[in-house]
CSV table of C-alpha atoms in Angstrom, one decimal:
chain,number,residue,atom,x,y,z
A,381,GLU,CA,52.9,-97.4,-76.9
A,382,LYS,CA,52.0,-94.6,-74.5
A,383,MET,CA,54.7,-92.3,-73.2
A,384,ARG,CA,54.5,-91.6,-69.5
A,385,THR,CA,53.8,-88.1,-68.4
A,386,GLU,CA,57.3,-87.7,-66.8
A,387,GLU,CA,58.9,-88.7,-70.1
A,388,ILE,CA,56.7,-86.3,-72.0
A,389,ALA,CA,57.5,-83.5,-69.6
A,390,ALA,CA,61.2,-84.2,-69.7
A,391,LYS,CA,61.2,-84.1,-73.5
A,392,ALA,CA,59.2,-80.9,-73.6
A,393,LEU,CA,61.5,-79.3,-71.1
A,394,LYS,CA,64.5,-80.2,-73.1
A,395,LEU,CA,63.0,-78.6,-76.2
A,396,LEU,CA,62.5,-75.3,-74.2
A,397,GLY,CA,66.2,-75.3,-73.1
A,398,ASP,CA,65.4,-76.8,-69.6
A,399,ASP,CA,63.6,-73.7,-68.6
A,400,ARG,CA,60.8,-74.8,-66.3
A,401,TYR,CA,59.3,-71.3,-66.3
A,402,LYS,CA,59.1,-71.3,-70.1
A,403,LEU,CA,57.5,-74.8,-70.0
A,404,ALA,CA,54.9,-73.8,-67.5
A,405,LEU,CA,54.1,-70.6,-69.4
A,406,ALA,CA,53.9,-72.5,-72.7
A,407,VAL,CA,51.7,-75.2,-71.3
A,408,SER,CA,49.3,-72.8,-69.6
A,409,LYS,CA,49.0,-70.5,-72.6
A,410,ARG,CA,48.5,-73.4,-75.0
A,411,ALA,CA,46.0,-75.1,-72.7
A,412,GLU,CA,44.1,-71.7,-72.5
A,413,ALA,CA,44.0,-71.6,-76.3
A,414,LEU,CA,42.8,-75.2,-76.5
A,415,ALA,CA,40.1,-74.5,-74.0
A,416,SER,CA,39.0,-71.5,-76.2
A,417,GLY,CA,38.6,-73.8,-79.1
A,418,ALA,CA,42.0,-74.0,-80.8
A,419,LYS,CA,42.4,-77.2,-82.7
A,420,ASN,CA,44.8,-79.6,-81.2
A,421,LEU,CA,47.8,-80.8,-83.3
A,422,LEU,CA,48.0,-84.4,-82.1
A,423,SER,CA,47.2,-87.4,-84.1
A,424,ILE,CA,45.8,-89.4,-81.2
A,425,ASP,CA,42.4,-89.5,-79.5
A,426,THR,CA,42.5,-86.6,-77.0
A,427,SER,CA,38.9,-86.8,-75.9
A,428,LYS,CA,39.8,-88.0,-72.4
A,429,MET,CA,42.8,-85.8,-72.0
A,430,LYS,CA,43.1,-82.6,-70.1
A,431,PHE,CA,44.0,-79.5,-72.0
A,432,ALA,CA,47.3,-79.1,-70.1
A,433,ASP,CA,48.3,-82.7,-71.1
A,434,ILE,CA,47.5,-82.1,-74.7
A,435,ALA,CA,49.5,-78.9,-74.6
A,436,LEU,CA,52.4,-80.7,-73.0
A,437,MET,CA,52.4,-83.4,-75.6
A,438,GLU,CA,52.2,-81.0,-78.5
A,439,ILE,CA,55.3,-79.2,-77.1
A,440,ALA,CA,57.1,-82.5,-76.5
A,441,GLU,CA,56.4,-83.5,-80.1
A,442,GLY,CA,57.8,-80.2,-81.3
A,443,LYS,CA,54.5,-79.4,-82.9
A,444,ILE,CA,54.3,-76.0,-81.1
A,445,GLY,CA,56.9,-73.8,-79.6
A,446,LEU,CA,56.8,-71.0,-77.1
A,447,GLU,CA,57.0,-68.3,-79.9
A,448,GLY,CA,53.9,-69.7,-81.6
A,449,ILE,CA,52.0,-69.8,-78.4
A,450,VAL,CA,52.9,-66.4,-77.1
A,451,GLU,CA,52.3,-64.8,-80.5
A,452,ALA,CA,48.9,-66.5,-80.8
A,453,ALA,CA,47.9,-65.3,-77.3
A,454,LYS,CA,48.5,-61.6,-78.0
């Protein structure tokens, strides 16, 4: 069963303390990393997904947090 984007976003937002700025930052940094060849952490087929959607889902699933993303981006 596929979660809808709004649900995924809401879940990810909750994990980041309802801070939309943090969520936007986390998604963009993580999407950048994925675009640069970082391995995604999802157990589903992501071949047709955009990097930002993969990033959002990783955050929503608690597989990656803002600390991990910002550290990796330094």
